[in-house]
Coordinates of C-alpha atoms (C1' of nucleotides) in Angstrom, one line a residue:
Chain A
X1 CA 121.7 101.6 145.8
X2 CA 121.4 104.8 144.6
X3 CA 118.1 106.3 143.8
X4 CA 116.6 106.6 140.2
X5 CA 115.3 109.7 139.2
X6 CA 111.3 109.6 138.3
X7 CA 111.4 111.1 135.2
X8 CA 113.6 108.3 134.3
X9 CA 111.4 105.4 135.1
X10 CA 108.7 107.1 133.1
X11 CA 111.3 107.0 130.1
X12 CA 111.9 103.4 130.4
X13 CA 107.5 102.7 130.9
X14 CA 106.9 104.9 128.1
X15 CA 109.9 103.3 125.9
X16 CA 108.2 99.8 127.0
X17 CA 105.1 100.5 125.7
X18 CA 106.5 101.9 122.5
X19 CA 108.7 98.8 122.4
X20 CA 106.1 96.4 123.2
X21 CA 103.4 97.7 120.2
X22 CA 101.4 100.3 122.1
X23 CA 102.3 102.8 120.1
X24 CA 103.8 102.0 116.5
X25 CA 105.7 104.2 114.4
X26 CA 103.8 107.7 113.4
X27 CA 101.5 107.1 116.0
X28 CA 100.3 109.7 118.9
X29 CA 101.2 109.2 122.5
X30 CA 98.5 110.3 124.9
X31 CA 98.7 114.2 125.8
X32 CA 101.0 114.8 128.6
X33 CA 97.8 115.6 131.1
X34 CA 96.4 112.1 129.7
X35 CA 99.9 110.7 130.6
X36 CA 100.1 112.4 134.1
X37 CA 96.9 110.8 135.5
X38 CA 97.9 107.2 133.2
X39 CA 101.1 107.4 135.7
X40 CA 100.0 109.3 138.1
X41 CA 102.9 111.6 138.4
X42 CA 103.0 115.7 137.8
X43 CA 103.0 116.6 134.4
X44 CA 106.6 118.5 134.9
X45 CA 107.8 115.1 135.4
X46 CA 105.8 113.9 132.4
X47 CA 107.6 116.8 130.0
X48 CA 111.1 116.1 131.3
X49 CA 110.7 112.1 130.3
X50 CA 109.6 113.5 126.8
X51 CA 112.6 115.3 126.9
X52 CA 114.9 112.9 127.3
X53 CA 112.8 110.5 124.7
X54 CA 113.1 113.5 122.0
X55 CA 117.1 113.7 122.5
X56 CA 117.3 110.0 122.5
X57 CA 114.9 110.4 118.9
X58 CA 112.5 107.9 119.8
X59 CA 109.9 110.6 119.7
X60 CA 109.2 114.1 117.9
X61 CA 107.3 117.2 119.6
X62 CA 104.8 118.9 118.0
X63 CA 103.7 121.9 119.3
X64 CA 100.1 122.3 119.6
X65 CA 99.5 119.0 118.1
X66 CA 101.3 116.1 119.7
X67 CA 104.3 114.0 120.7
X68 CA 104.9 111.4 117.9
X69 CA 106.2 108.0 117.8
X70 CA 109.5 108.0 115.9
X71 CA 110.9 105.3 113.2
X72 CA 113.5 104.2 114.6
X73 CA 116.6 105.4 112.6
X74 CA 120.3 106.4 113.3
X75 CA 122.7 108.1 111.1
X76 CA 123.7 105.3 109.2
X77 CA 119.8 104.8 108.1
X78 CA 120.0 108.2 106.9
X79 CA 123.5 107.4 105.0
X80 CA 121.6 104.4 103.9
X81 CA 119.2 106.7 102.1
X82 CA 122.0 107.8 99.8
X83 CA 121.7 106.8 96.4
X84 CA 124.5 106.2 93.7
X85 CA 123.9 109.3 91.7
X86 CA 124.0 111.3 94.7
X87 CA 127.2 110.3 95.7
X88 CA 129.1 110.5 92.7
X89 CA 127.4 114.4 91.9
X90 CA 128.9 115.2 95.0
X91 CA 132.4 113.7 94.7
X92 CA 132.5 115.3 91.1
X93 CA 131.9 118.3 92.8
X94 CA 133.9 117.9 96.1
X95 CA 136.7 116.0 94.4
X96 CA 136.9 118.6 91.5
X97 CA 138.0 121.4 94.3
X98 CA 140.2 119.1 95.9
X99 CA 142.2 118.4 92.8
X100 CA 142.3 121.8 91.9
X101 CA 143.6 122.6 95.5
X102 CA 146.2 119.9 95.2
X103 CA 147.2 121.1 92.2
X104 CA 148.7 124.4 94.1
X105 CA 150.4 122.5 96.5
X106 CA 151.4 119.0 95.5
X107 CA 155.2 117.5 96.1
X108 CA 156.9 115.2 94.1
X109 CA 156.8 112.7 96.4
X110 CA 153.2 112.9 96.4
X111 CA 152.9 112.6 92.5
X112 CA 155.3 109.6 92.9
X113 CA 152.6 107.7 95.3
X114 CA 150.0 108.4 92.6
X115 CA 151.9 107.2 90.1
X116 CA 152.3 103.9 92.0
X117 CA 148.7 103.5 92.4
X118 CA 148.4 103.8 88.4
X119 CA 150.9 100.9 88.1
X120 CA 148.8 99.0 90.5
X121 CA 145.7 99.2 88.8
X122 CA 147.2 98.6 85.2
X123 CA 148.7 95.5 86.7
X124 CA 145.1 94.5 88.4
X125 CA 146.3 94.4 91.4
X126 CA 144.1 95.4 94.4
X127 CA 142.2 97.8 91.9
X128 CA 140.0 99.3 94.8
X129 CA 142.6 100.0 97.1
X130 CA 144.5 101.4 94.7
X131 CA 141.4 103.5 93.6
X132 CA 140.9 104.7 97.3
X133 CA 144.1 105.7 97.9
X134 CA 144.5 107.5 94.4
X135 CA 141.5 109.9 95.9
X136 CA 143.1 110.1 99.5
X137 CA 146.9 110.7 97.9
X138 CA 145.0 114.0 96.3
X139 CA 143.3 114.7 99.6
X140 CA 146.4 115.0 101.6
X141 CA 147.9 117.1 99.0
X142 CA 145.5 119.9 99.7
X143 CA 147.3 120.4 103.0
X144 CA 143.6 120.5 104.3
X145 CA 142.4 118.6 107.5
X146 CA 139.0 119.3 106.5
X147 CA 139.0 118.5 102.7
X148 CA 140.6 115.2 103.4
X149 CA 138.2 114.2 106.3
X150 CA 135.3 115.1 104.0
X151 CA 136.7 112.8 101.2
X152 CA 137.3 109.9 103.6
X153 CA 133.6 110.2 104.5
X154 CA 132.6 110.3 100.9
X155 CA 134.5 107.0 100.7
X156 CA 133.3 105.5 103.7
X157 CA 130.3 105.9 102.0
X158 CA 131.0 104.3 98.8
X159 CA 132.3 101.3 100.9
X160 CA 129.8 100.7 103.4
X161 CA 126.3 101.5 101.9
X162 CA 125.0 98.1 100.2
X163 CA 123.3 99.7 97.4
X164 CA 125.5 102.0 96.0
X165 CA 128.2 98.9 96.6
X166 CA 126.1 97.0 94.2
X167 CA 126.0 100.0 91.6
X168 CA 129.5 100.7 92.3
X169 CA 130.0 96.8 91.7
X170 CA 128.3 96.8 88.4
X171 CA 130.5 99.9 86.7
X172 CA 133.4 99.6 87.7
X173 CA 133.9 95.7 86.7
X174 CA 137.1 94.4 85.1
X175 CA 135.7 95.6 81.6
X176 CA 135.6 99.5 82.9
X177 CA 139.1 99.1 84.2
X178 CA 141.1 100.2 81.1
X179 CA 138.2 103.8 81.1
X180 CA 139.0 104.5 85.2
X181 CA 143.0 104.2 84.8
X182 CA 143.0 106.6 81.8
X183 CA 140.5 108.9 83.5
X184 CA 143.0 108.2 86.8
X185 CA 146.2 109.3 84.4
X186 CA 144.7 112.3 82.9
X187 CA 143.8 113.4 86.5
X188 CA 147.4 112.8 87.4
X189 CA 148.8 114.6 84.5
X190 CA 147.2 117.5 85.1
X191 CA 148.4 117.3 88.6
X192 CA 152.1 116.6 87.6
X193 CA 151.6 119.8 85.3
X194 CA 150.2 121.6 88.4
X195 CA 147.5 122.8 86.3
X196 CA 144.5 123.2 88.3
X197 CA 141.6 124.2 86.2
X198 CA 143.0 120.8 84.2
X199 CA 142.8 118.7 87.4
X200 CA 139.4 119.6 88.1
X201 CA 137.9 119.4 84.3
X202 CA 140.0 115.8 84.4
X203 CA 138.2 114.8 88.0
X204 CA 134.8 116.2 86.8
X205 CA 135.4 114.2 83.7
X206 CA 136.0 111.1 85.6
X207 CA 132.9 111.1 87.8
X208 CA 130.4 111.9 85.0
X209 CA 131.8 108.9 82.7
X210 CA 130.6 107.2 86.1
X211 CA 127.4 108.8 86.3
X212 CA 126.0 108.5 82.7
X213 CA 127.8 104.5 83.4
X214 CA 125.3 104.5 86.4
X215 CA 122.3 105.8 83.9
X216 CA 123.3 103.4 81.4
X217 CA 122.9 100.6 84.2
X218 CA 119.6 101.6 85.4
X219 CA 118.0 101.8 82.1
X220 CA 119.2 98.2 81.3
X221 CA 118.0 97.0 84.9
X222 CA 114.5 99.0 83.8
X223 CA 114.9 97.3 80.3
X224 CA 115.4 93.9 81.8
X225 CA 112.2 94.2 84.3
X226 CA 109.8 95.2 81.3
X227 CA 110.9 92.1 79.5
X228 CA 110.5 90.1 82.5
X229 CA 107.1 91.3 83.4
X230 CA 105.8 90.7 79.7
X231 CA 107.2 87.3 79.8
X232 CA 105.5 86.6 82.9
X233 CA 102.3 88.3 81.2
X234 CA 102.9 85.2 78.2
X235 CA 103.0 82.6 81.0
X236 CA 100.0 84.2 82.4
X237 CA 98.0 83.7 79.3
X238 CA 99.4 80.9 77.9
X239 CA 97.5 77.7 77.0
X240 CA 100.1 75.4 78.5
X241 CA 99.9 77.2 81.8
X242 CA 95.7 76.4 82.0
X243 CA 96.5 72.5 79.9
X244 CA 98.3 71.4 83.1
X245 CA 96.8 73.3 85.7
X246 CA 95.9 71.0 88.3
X247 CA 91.8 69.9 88.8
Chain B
X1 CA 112.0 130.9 110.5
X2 CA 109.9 128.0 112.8
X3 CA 110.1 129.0 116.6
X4 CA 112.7 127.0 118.4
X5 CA 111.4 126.1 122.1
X6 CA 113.5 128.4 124.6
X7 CA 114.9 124.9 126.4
X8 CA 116.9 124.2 123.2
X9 CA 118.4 127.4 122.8
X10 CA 119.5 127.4 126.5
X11 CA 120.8 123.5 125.4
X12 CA 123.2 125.4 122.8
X13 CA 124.1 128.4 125.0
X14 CA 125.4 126.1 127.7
X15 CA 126.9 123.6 125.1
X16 CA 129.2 126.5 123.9
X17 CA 129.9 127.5 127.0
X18 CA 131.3 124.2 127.6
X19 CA 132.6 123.9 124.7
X20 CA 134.4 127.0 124.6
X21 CA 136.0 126.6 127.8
X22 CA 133.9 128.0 130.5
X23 CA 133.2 124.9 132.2
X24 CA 136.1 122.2 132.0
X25 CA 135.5 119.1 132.3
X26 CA 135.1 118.1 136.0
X27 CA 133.6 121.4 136.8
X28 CA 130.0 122.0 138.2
X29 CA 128.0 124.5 136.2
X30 CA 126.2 126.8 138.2
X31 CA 123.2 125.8 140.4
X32 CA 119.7 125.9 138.3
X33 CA 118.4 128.8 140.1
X34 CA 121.4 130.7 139.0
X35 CA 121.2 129.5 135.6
X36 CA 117.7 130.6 135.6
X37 CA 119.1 134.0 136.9
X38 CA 121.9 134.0 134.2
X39 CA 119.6 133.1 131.5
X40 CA 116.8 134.6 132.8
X41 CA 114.4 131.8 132.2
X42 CA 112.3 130.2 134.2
X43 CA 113.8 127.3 136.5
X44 CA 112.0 124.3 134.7
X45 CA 113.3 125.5 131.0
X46 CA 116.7 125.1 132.9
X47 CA 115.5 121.4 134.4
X48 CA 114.9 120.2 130.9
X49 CA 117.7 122.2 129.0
X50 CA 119.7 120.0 131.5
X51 CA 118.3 117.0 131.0
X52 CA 118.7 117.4 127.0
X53 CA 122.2 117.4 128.0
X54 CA 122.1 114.8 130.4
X55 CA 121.0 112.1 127.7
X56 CA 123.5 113.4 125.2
X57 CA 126.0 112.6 127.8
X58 CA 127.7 116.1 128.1
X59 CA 126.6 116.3 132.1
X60 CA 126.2 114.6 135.1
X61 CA 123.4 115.5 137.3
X62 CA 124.2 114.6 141.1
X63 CA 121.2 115.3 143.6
X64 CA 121.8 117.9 146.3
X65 CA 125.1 118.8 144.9
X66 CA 125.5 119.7 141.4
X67 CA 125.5 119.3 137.5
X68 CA 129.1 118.3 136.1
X69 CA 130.4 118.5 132.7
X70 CA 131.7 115.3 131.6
X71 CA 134.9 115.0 129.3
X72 CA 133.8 115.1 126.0
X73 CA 134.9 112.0 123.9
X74 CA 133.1 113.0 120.4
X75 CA 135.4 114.5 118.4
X76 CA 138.8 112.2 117.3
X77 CA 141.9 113.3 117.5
X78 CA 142.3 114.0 113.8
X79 CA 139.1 116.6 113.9
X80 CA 140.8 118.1 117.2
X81 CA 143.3 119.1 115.0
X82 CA 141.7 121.1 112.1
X83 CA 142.0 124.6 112.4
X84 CA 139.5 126.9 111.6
X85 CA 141.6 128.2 108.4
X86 CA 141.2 124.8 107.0
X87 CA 137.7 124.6 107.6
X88 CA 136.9 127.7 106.6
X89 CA 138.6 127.1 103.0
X90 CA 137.0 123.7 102.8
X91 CA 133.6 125.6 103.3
X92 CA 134.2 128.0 100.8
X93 CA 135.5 125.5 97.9
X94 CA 132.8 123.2 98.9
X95 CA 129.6 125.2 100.0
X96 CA 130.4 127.1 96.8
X97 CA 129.6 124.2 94.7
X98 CA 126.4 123.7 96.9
X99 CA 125.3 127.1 96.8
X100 CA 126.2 126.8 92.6
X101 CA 123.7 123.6 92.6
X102 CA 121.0 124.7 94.3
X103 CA 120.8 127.7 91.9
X104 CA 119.7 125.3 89.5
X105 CA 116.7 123.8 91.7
X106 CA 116.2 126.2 94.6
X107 CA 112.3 126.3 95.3
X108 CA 110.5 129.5 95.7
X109 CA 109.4 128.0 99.6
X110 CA 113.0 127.8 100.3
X111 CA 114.0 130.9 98.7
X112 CA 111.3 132.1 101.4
X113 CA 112.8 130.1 104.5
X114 CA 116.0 131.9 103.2
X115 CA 114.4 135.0 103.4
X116 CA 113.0 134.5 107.1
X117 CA 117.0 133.5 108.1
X118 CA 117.8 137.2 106.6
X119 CA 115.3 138.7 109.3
X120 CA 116.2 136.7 112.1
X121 CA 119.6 138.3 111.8
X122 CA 119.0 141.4 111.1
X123 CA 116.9 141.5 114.3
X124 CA 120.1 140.3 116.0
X125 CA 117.7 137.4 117.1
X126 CA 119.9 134.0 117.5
X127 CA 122.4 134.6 114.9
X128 CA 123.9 131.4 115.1
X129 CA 121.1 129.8 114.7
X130 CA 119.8 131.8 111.9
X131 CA 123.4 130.8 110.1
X132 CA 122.8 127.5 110.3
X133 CA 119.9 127.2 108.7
X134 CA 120.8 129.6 106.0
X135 CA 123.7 126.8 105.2
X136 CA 121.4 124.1 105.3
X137 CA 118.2 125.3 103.4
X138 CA 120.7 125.7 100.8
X139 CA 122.4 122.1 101.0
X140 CA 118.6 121.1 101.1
X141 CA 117.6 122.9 98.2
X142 CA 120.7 120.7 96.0
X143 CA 118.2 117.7 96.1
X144 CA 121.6 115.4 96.9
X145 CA 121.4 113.9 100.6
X146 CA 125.5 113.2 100.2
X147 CA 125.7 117.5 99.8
X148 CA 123.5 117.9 102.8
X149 CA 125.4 115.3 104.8
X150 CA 129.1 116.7 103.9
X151 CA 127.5 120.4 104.9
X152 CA 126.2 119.2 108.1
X153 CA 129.5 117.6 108.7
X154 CA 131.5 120.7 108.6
X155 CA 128.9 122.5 110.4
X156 CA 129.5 119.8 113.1
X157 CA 133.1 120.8 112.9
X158 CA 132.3 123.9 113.3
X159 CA 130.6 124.1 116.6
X160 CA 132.2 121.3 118.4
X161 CA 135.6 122.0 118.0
X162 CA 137.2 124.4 120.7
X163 CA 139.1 125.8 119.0
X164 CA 137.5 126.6 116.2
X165 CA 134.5 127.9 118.3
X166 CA 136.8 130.1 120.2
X167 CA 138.3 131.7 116.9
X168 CA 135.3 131.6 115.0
X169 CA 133.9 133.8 117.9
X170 CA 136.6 136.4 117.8
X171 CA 135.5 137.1 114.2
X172 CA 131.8 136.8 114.2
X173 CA 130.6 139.0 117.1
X174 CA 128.5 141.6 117.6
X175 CA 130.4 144.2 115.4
X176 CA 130.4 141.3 112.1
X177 CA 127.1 140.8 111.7
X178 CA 126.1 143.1 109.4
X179 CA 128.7 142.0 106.9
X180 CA 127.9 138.3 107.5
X181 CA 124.1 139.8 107.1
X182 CA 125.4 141.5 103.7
X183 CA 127.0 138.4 102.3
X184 CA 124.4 136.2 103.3
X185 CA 122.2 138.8 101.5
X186 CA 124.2 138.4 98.3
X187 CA 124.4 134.8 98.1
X188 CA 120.1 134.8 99.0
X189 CA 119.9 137.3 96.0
X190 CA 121.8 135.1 93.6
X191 CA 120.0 132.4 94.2
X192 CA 116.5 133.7 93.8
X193 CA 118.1 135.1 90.8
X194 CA 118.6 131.2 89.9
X195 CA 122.3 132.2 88.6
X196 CA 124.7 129.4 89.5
X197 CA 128.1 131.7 89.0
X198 CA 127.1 134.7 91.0
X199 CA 125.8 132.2 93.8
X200 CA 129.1 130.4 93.7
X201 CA 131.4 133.9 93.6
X202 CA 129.2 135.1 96.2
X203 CA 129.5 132.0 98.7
X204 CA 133.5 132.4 98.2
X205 CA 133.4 135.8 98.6
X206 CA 131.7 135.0 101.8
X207 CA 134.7 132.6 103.2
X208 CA 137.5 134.2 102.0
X209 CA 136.2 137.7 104.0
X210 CA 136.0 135.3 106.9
X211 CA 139.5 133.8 106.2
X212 CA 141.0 137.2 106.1
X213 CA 139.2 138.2 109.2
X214 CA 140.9 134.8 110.8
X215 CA 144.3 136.1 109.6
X216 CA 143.4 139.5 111.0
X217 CA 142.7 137.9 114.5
X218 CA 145.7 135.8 113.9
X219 CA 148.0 138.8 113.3
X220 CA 146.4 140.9 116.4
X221 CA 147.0 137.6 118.6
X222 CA 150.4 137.5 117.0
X223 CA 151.7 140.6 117.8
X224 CA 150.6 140.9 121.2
X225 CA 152.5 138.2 122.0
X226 CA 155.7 139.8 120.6
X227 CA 154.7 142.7 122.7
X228 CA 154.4 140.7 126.3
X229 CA 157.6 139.1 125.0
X230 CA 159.7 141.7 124.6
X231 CA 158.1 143.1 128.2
X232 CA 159.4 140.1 129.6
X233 CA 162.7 140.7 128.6
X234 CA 162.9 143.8 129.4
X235 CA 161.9 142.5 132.9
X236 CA 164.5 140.0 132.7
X237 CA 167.1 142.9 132.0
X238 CA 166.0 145.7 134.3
X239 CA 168.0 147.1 136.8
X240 CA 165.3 147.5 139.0
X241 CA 165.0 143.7 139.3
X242 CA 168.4 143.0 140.3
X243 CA 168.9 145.8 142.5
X244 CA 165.7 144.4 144.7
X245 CA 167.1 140.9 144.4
X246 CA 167.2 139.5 148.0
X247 CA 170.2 138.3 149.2
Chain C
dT1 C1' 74.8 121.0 100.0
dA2 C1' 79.5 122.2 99.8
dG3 C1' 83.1 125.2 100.7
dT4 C1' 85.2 128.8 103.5
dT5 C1' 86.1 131.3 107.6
dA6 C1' 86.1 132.1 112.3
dA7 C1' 85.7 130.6 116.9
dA8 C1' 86.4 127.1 120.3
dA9 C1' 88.9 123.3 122.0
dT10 C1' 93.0 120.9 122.5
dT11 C1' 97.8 120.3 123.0
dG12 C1' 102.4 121.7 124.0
dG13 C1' 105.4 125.7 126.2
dA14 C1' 106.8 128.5 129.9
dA15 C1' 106.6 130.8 134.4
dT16 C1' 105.8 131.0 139.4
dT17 C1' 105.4 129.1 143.8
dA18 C1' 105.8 125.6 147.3
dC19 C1' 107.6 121.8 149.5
dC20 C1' 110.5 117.5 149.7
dA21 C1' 115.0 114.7 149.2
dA22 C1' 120.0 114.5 149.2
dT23 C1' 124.4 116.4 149.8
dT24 C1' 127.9 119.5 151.7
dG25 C1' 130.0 122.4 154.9
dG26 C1' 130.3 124.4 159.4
dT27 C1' 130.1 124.2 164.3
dA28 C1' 130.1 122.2 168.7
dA29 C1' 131.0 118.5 171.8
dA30 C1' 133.7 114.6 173.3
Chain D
dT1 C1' 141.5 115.4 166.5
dT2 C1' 137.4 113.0 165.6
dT3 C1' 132.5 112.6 165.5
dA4 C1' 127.9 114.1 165.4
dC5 C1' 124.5 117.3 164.4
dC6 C1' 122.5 121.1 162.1
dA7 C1' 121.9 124.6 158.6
dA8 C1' 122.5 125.9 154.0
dT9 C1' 122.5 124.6 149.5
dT10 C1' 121.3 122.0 145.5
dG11 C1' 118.5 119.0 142.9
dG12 C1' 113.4 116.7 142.5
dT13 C1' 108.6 116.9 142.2
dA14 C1' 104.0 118.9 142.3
dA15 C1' 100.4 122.3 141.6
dT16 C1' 98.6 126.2 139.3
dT17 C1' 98.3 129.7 135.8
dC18 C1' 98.6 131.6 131.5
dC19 C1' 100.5 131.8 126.7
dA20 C1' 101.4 129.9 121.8
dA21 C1' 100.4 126.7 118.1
dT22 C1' 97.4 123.4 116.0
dT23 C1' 93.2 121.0 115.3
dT24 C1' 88.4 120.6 115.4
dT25 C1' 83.9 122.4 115.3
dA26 C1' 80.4 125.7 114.3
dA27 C1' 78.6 129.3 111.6
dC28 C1' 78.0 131.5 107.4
dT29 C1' 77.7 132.1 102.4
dA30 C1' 77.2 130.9 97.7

DNA sequence: TAGTTAAAATTGGAATTACCAATTGGTAAA
DNA sequence: TTTACCAATTGGTAATTCCAATTTTAACTA
């Protein structure tokens, strides 16, 4: 059995004790001279463990001041972070050059495939797949690696954060279908005409129907709370409530 | 500019040195004490630059005989294959609409953080790093966590991509920087200027210098390969070769 | 007494030196 | 040729010193 390293072990105690409610989130680990007599090691050994704790972001160093106690969060927690409005701003943006690009370099067969996806959704067939692969037909017709990974990850996006699913959900429902495939036709009409300052007007146009949508929806969910909390204010001063309120 | 501990920025030297070819996978790096040599550092900053890349798996430390790079499995097939012309173009389309953003709500503490970038390269001091940060003070400064993400992305790209290290070091050494320097100068002075066009123009302008420098590279690259091709056949044609042809 | 500034204390950062542990390569002996 | 041993090399840990950044405390002023 090979030997472990020192340093290491001191990861996995410190990592324990972080683990096990020693030190919580935001909190202060002991200095590292405090930590080299608590484990009675060097403190080289003690600064190499912190290393490794900072790279695996359990921790953040603070010169002068302290080692911190990290929350623990990945990427996708981050991602999580990502609201609605800041999605869609950045795919009118994004998507806007990538139309524009694809004007310049689009083939018929590629205009053909769009096309399809048009019937699709008119049809109501598989209306999100036919969305996603409207927006990835335009991405591969910029001929750019890098345009079309960034779009898939805009997407990936859209699909996988629960939040902006949910607002997603509640503007694009059956009722919006009829505004996204004329939005989707004008897009590919100006593509067809290979017309790019038109493609990107027609892909900014899209996404901010979407956004002021996503407005609209927040100030009826904010609409709906201040009737509910003035209804529960009724109950809360109501004579009924304090008639049967039990002795 | 905050002061980034010297074990980091010996992390990212050996990183592209890895990354750009000097040490396959497979191969032992050289021993600390010559690191420390190399780098001229002390041999503990080596110890825990090492360790940084022990935990993100990049090496493999192996007592009394060496460190060993490890194949690197990170980057998919698909991201293998962008070049640095595609990325480079994505960057301009999209970072122009980032820098064209945060025009419009760029603070006056960034605009200062900006600034400090400026210096660092103009003192030649860690001009990668100092490009970095210029990019993503600027994605910061849009107030949209999907820009930042999508800048960060390609900035990924960027630096862990061979190839695209490899050519995006042929065309921003030594003897670039002070255009880089000027163009990063431009786009700081459009945005403290608050004016979304000229930030925009300027962030192009930016790219597509760097595009033509790729092509430039590309071209050089080009012809010298016509040239050792046409000195092979000549080779393959000279009388001198067949008369010393052994029997 | 309250606010401000400067000095001191504390904490992390880096370097130097020394010695120990593990591995590898070279040499000698069987 | 094979095996064993030794020296050299490489990583691992400790101790010490001094520097840089931040926080806390003390002193001063209004």
């Amino acid at each position: 059995m090979k030997n472990r390293r020192l340093f290491w072990r001191i990861v996995d105690q410190i990592e324990a004790m972080i683990s096990g409610g020693d030190f919580p989130a935001g909190s202060r680990l002991p200095p590292e001279r405090e930590l080299a007599e608590i484990f009675d090691v060097s403190r080289p050994t003690i600064r190499e463990a912190i290393i490794a704790l900072e790279v695996r972001e359990r921790v953040e160093v603070k010169t002068g001041s302290g080692v911190y106690v990290l929350e623990q969060t990945n990427l996708s927690k981050a991602d999580m972070a990502i609201s609605a409005f800041e999605l869609t701003q950045s795919r009118a943006l994004i998507e806007g050059e990538v139309a524009a690009l694809a004007a310049t370099s689009i083939t018929d067969e590629e205009l053909e495939k769009l096309h399809g996806t048009l019937i699709a959704m008119e049809k109501g067939d598989y209306t999100e797949e036919a969305d996603e692969e409207f927006h990835r037909i335009i991405a591969v017709a910029t001929r750019n690696k890098a345009m079309l990974r960034t779009v898939e990850n805009l997407w990936s996006l859209r699909v996988s954060n629960p939040q902006i699913v949910a607002d997603y959900g509640s503007v694009c429902a059956k009722s919006n279908q009829n505004k996204i495939l004329n939005e989707h036709t004008a897009i590919y009409k100006a593509l067809k005409a290979r017309d790019a300052t038109a493609a990107r007007a027609a892909m900014h146009q899209h996404f901010n129907r979407l956004i002021n949508s996503l407005f609209d929806a927040l100030e009826a969910k904010a609409l709906e709370e201040v009737r509910r909390k003035a209804s529960e204010k009724r109950g809360l001063y109501s004579l009924e409530g304090v008639l049967h309120r039990p002795a």
